[in-house]
mmCIF file of C-alpha atoms and ligand atoms in Angstrom:
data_model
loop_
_atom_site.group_PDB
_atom_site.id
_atom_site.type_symbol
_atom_site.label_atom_id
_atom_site.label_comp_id
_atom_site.label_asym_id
_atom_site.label_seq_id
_atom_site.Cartn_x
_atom_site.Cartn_y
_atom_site.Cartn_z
ATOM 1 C CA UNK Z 1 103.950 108.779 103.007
ATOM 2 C CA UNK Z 2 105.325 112.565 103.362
ATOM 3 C CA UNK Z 3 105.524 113.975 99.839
ATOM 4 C CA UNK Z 4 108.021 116.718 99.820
ATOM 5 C CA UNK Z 5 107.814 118.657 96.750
ATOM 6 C CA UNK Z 6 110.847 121.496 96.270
ATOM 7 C CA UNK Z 7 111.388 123.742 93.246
ATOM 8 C CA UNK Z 8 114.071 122.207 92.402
ATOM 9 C CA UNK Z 9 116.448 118.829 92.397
ATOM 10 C CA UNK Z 10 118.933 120.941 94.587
ATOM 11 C CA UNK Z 11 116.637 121.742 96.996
ATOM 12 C CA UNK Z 12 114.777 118.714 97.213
ATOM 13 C CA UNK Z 13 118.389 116.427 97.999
ATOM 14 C CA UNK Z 14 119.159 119.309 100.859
ATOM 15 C CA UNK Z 15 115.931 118.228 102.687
ATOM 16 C CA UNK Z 16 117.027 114.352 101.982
ATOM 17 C CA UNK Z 17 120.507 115.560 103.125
ATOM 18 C CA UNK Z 18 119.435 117.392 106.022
ATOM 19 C CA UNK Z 19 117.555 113.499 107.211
ATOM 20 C CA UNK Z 20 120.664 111.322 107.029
ATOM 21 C CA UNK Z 21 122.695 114.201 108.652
ATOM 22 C CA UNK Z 22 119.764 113.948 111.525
ATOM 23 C CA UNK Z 23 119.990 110.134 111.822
ATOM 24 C CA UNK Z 24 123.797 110.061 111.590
ATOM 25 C CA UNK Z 25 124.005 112.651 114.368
ATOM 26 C CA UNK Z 26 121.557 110.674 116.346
ATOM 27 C CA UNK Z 27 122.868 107.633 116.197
ATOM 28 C CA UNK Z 28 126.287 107.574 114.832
ATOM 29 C CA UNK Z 29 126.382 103.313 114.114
ATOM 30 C CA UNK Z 30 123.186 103.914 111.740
ATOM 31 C CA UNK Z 31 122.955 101.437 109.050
ATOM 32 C CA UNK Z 32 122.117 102.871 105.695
ATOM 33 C CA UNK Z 33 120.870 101.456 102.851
ATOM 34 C CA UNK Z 34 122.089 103.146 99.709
ATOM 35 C CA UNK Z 35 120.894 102.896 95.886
ATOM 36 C CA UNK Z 36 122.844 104.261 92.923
ATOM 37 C CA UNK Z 37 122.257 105.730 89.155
ATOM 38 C CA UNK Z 38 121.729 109.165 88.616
ATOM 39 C CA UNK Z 39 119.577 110.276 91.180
ATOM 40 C CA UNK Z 40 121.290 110.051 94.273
ATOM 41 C CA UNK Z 41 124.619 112.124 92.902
ATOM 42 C CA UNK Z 42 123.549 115.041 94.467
ATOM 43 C CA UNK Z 43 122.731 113.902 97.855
ATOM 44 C CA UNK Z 44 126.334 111.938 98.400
ATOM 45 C CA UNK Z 45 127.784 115.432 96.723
ATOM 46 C CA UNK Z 46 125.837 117.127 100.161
ATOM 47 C CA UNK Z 47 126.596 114.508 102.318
ATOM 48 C CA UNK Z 48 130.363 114.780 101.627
ATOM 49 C CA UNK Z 49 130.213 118.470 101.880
ATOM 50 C CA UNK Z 50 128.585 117.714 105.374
ATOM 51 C CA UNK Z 51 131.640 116.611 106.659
ATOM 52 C CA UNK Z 52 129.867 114.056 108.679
ATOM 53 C CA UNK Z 53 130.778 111.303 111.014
ATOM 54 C CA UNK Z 54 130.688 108.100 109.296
ATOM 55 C CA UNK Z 55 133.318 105.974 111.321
ATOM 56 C CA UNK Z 56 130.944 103.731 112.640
ATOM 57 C CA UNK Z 57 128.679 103.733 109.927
ATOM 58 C CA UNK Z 58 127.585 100.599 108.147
ATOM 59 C CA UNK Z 59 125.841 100.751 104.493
ATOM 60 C CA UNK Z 60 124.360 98.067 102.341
ATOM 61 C CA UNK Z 61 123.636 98.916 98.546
ATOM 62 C CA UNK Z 62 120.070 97.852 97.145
ATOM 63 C CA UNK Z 63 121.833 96.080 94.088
ATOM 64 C CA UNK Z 64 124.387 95.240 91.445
ATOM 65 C CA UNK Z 65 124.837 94.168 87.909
ATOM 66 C CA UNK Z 66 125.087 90.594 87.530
ATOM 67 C CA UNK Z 67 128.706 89.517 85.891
ATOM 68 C CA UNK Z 68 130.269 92.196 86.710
ATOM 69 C CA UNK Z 69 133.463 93.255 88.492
ATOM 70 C CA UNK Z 70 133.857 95.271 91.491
ATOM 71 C CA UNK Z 71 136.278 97.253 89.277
ATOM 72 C CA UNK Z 72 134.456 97.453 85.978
ATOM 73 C CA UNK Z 73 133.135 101.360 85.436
ATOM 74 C CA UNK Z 74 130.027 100.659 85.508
ATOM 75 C CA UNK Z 75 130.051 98.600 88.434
ATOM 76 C CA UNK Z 76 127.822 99.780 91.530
ATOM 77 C CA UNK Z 77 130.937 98.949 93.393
ATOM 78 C CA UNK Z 78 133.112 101.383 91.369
ATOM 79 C CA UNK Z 79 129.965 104.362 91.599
ATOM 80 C CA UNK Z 80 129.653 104.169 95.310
ATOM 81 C CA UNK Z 81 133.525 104.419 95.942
ATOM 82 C CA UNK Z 82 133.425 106.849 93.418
ATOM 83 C CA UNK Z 83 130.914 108.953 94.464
ATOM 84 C CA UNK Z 84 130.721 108.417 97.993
ATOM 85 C CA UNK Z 85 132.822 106.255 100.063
ATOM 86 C CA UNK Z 86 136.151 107.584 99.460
ATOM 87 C CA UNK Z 87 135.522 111.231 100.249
ATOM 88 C CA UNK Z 88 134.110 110.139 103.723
ATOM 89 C CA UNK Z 89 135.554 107.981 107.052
ATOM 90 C CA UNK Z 90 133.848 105.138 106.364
ATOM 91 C CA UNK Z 91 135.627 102.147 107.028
ATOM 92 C CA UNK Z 92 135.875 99.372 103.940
ATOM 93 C CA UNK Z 93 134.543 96.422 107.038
ATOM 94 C CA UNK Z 94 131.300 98.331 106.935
ATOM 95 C CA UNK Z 95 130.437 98.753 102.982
ATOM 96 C CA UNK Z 96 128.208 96.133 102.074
ATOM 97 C CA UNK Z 97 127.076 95.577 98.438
ATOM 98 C CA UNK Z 98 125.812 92.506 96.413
ATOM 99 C CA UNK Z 99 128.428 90.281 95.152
ATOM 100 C CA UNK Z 100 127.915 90.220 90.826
ATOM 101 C CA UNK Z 101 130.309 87.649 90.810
ATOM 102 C CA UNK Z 102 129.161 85.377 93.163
ATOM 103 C CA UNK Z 103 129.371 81.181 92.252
ATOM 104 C CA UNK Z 104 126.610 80.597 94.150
ATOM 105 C CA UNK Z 105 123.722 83.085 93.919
ATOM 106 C CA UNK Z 106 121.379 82.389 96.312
ATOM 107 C CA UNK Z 107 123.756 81.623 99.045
ATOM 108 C CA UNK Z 108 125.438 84.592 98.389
ATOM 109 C CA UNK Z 109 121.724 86.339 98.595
ATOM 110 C CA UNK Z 110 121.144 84.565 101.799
ATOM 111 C CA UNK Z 111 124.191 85.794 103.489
ATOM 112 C CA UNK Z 112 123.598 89.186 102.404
ATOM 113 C CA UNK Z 113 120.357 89.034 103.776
ATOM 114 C CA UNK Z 114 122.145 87.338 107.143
ATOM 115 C CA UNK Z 115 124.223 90.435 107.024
ATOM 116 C CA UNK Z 116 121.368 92.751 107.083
ATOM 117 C CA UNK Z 117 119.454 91.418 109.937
ATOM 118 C CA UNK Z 118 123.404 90.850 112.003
ATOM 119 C CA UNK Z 119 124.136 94.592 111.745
ATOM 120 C CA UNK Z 120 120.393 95.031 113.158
ATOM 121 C CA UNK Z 121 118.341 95.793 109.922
ATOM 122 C CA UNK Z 122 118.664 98.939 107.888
ATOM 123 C CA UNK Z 123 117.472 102.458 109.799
ATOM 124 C CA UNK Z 124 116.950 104.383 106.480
ATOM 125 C CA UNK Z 125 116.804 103.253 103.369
ATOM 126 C CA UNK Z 126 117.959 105.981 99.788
ATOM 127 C CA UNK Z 127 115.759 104.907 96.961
ATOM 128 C CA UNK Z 128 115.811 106.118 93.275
ATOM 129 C CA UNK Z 129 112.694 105.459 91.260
ATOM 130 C CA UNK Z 130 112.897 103.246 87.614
ATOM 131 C CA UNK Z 131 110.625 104.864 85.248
ATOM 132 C CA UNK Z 132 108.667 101.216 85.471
ATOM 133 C CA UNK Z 133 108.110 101.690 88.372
ATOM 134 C CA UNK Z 134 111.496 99.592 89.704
ATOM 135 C CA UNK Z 135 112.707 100.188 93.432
ATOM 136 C CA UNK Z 136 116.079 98.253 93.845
ATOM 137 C CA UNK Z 137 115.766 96.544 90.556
ATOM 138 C CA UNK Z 138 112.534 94.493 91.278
ATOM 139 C CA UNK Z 139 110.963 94.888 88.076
ATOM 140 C CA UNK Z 140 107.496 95.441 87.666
ATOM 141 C CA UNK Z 141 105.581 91.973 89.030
ATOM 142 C CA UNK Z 142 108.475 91.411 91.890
ATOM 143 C CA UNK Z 143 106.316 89.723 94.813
ATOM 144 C CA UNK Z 144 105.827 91.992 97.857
ATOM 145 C CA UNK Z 145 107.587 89.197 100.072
ATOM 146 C CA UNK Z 146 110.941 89.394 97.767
ATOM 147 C CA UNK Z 147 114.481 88.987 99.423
ATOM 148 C CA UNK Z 148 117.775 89.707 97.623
ATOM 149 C CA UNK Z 149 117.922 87.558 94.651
ATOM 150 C CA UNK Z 150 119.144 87.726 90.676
ATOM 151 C CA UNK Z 151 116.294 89.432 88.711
ATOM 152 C CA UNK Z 152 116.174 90.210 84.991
ATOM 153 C CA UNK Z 153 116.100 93.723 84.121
ATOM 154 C CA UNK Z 154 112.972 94.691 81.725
ATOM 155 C CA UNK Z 155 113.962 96.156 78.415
ATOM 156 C CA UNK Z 156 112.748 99.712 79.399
ATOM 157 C CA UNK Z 157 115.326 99.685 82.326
ATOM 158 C CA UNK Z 158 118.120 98.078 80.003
ATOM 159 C CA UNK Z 159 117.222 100.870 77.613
ATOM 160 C CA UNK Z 160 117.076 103.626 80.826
ATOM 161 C CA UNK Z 161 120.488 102.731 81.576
ATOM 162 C CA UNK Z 162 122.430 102.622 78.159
ATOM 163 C CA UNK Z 163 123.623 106.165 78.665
ATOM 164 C CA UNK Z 164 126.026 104.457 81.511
ATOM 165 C CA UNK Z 165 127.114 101.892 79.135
ATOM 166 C CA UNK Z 166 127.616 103.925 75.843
ATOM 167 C CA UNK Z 167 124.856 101.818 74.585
ATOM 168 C CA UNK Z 168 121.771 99.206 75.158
ATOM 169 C CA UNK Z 169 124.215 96.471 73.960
ATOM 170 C CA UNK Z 170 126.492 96.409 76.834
ATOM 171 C CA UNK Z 171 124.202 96.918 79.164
ATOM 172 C CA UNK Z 172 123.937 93.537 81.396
ATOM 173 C CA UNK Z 173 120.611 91.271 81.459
ATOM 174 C CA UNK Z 174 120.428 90.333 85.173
ATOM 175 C CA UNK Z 175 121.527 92.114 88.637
ATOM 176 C CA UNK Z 176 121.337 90.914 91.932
ATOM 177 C CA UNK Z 177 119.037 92.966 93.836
ATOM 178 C CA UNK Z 178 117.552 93.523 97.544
ATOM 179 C CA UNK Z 179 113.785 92.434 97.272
ATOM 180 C CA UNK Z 180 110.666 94.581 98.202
ATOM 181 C CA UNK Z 181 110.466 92.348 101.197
ATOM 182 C CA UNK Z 182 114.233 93.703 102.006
ATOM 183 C CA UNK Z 183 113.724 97.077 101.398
ATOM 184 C CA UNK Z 184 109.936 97.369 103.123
ATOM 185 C CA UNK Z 185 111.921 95.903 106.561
ATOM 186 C CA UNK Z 186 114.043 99.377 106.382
ATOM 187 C CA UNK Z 187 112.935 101.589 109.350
ATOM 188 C CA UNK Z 188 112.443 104.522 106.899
ATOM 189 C CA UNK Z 189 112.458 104.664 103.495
ATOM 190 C CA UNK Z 190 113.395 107.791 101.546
ATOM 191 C CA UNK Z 191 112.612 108.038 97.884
ATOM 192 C CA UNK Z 192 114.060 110.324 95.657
ATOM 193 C CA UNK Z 193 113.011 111.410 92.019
ATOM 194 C CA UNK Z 194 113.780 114.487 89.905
ATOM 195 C CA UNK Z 195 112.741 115.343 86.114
ATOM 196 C CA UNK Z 196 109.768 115.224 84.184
ATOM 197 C CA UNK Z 197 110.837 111.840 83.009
ATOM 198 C CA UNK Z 198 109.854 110.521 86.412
ATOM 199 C CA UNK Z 199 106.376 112.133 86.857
ATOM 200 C CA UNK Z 200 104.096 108.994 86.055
ATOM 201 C CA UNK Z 201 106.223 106.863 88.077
ATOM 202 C CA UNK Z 202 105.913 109.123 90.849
ATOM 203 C CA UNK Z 203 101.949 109.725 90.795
ATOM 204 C CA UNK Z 204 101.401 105.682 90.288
ATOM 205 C CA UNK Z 205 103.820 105.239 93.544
ATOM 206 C CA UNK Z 206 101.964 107.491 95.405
ATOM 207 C CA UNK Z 207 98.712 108.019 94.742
ATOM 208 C CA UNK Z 208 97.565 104.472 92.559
ATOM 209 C CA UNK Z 209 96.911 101.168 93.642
ATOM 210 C CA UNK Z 210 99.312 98.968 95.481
ATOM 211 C CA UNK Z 211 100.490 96.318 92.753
ATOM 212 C CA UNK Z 212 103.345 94.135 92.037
ATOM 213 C CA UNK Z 213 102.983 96.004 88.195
ATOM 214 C CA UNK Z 214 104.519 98.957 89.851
ATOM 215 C CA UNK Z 215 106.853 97.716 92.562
ATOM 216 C CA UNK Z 216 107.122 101.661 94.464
ATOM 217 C CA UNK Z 217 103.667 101.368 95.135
ATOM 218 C CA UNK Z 218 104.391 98.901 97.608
ATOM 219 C CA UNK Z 219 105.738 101.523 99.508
ATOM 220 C CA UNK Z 220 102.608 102.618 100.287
ATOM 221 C CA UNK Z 221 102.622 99.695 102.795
ATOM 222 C CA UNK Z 222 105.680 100.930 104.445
ATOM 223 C CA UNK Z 223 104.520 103.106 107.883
ATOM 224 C CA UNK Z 224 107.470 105.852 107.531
ATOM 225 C CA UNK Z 225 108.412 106.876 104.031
ATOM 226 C CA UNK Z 226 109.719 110.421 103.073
ATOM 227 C CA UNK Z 227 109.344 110.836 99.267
ATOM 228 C CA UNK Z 228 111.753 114.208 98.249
ATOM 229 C CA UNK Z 229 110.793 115.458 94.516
ATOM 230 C CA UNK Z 230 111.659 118.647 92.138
ATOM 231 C CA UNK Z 231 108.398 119.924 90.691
ATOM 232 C CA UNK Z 232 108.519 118.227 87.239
ATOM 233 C CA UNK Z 233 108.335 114.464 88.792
ATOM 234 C CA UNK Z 234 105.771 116.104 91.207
ATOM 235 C CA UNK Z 235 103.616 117.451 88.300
ATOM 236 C CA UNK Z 236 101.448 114.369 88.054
ATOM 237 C CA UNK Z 237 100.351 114.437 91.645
ATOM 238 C CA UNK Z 238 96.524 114.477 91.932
ATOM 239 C CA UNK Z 239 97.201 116.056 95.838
ATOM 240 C CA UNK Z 240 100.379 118.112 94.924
ATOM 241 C CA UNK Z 241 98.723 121.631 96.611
ATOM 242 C CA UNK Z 242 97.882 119.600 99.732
ATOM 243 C CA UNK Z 243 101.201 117.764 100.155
ATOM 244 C CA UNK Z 244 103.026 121.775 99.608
ATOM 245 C CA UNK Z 245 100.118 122.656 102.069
ATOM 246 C CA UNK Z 246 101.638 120.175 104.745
ATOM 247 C CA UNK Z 247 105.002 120.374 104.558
ATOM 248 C CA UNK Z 248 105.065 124.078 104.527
ATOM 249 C CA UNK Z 249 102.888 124.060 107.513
ATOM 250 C CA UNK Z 250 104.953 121.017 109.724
ATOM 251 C CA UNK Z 251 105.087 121.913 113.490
ATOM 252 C CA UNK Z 252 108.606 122.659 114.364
ATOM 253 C CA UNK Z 253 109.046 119.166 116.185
ATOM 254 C CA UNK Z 254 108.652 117.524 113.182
ATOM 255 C CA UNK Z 255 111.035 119.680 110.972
ATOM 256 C CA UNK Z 256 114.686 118.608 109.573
HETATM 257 C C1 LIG Y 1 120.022 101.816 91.674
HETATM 258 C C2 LIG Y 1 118.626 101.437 91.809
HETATM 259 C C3 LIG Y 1 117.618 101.825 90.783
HETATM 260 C C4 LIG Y 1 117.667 103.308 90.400
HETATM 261 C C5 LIG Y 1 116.631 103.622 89.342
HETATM 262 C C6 LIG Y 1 116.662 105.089 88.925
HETATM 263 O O1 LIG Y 1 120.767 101.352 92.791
HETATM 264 O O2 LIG Y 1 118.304 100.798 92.746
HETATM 265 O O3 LIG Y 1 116.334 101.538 91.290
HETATM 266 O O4 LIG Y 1 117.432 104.069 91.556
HETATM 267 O O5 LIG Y 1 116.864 102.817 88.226
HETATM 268 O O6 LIG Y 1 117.874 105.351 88.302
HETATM 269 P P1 LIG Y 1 118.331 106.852 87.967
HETATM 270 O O7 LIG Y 1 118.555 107.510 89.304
HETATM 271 O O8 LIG Y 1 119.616 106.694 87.210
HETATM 272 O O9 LIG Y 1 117.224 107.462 87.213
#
């Protein structure tokens, strides 16, 4: 893992920014792999600003709430149009997200997954981190081997997310979610969290053991994972001078 701590949130998106600009410039047909909520706001505010090539772009979202629309606010559907895909030339043939209506949930699981693998697997992968621990919404005990399927969010998260919903009540029970398997297949992983509120999460991620009680930790497994944090989720970091040490000291090669 390369933990990248910056003063700030700001700062900490422009080096996440600066990555997918890399990659997209690289190889234009990249497939991303995008997650919502709070934390990634920033970084689709810089990617937009970017002005970037995404014609031949292909994205697939790490989840969405169970039951509900495409155009219900709260959808991940709505957010990502929202706050991404309409201020950039993507086109609609590429956007990939988990169908919360779906009849059939785990054929419409499989075929995401069949999607995945036919666009030729996900080159980097935007995370945000629960406070449980969640990556995706795998809950704290999802198995390491996990594919998309409909999971049942843990009080904590329901409670995390109430803000969205103007309240715990409306706040849905189940979303359908890429598993750890999914997400540990992505050819990089990039993990973003910001605030204080994030700090334990962070340190257990990074520096505890690997278990299915916190799901991130599993990233640990993963051979190329850039984690990009403001100080305050950084502050529980046993190895937070080292990890400044390194990335303040990166041979120009390996800069972005
Ligand atoms: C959202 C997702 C979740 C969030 C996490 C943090 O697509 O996959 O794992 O990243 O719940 O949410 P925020 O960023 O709102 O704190």
């Amino acid at each position: 893992m390369e933990i990248i701590i910056q003063p700030e949130a700001e700062a900490a998106t422009a080096v996440a920014a600066r990555l997918i600009r890399r990659l997209l410039l690289e190889k234009p047909a990249a497939v991303l792999g995008l997650a919502t909520g709070g934390t990634p706001l920033r970084l689709y505010r810089a990617l937009v600003a970017m002005k970037l090539d995404w014609r031949r772009v292909t994205t697939f979202n790490l989840d969405e709430y169970a039951g509900l629309p495409p155009e219900h606010p709260q959808s991940y559907h709505r957010f990502m149009w929202e706050n991404l895909f309409r201020h950039v030339n993507l086109a609609k043939k590429n956007v990939h997200l988990p169908d919360g209506l779906a009849k059939d949930i785990p054929a419409s699981c499989a075929e995401y997954e069949r999607r995945i693998r036919a666009a030729g697997g996900i080159d980097l992968q935007v995370l945000g981190l629960g406070t449980d621990g969640h990556i995706g919404f795998n809950e704290p005990t999802s198995s390491l081997a996990s594919r998309t399927r409909i999971k049942t969010l843990t009080p904590r998260t329901r409670r995390d997310n109430a803000r969205y919903f103007g309240g715990e009540t409306g706040v849905p029970h189940h979303v359908i979610t890429m598993g750890i398997g999914t997400i540990l297949e992505a050819r990089t992983c990039l993990l973003l969290a910001f605030g204080a509120k994030k700090a334990r999460a962070v340190a257990a991620a990074v520096e505890g053991p690997v278990t299915s009680l916190h799901p991130a930790s599993m990233l640990q497994m993963h051979p190329e994972v850039k984690v990009c944090l403001d100080e305050p989720a950084a502050a529980r970091l046993k190895k937070a001078d080292y990890y400044r040490w390194v990335y303040a000291h990166k041979p120009a090669w390996q800069q972005f």
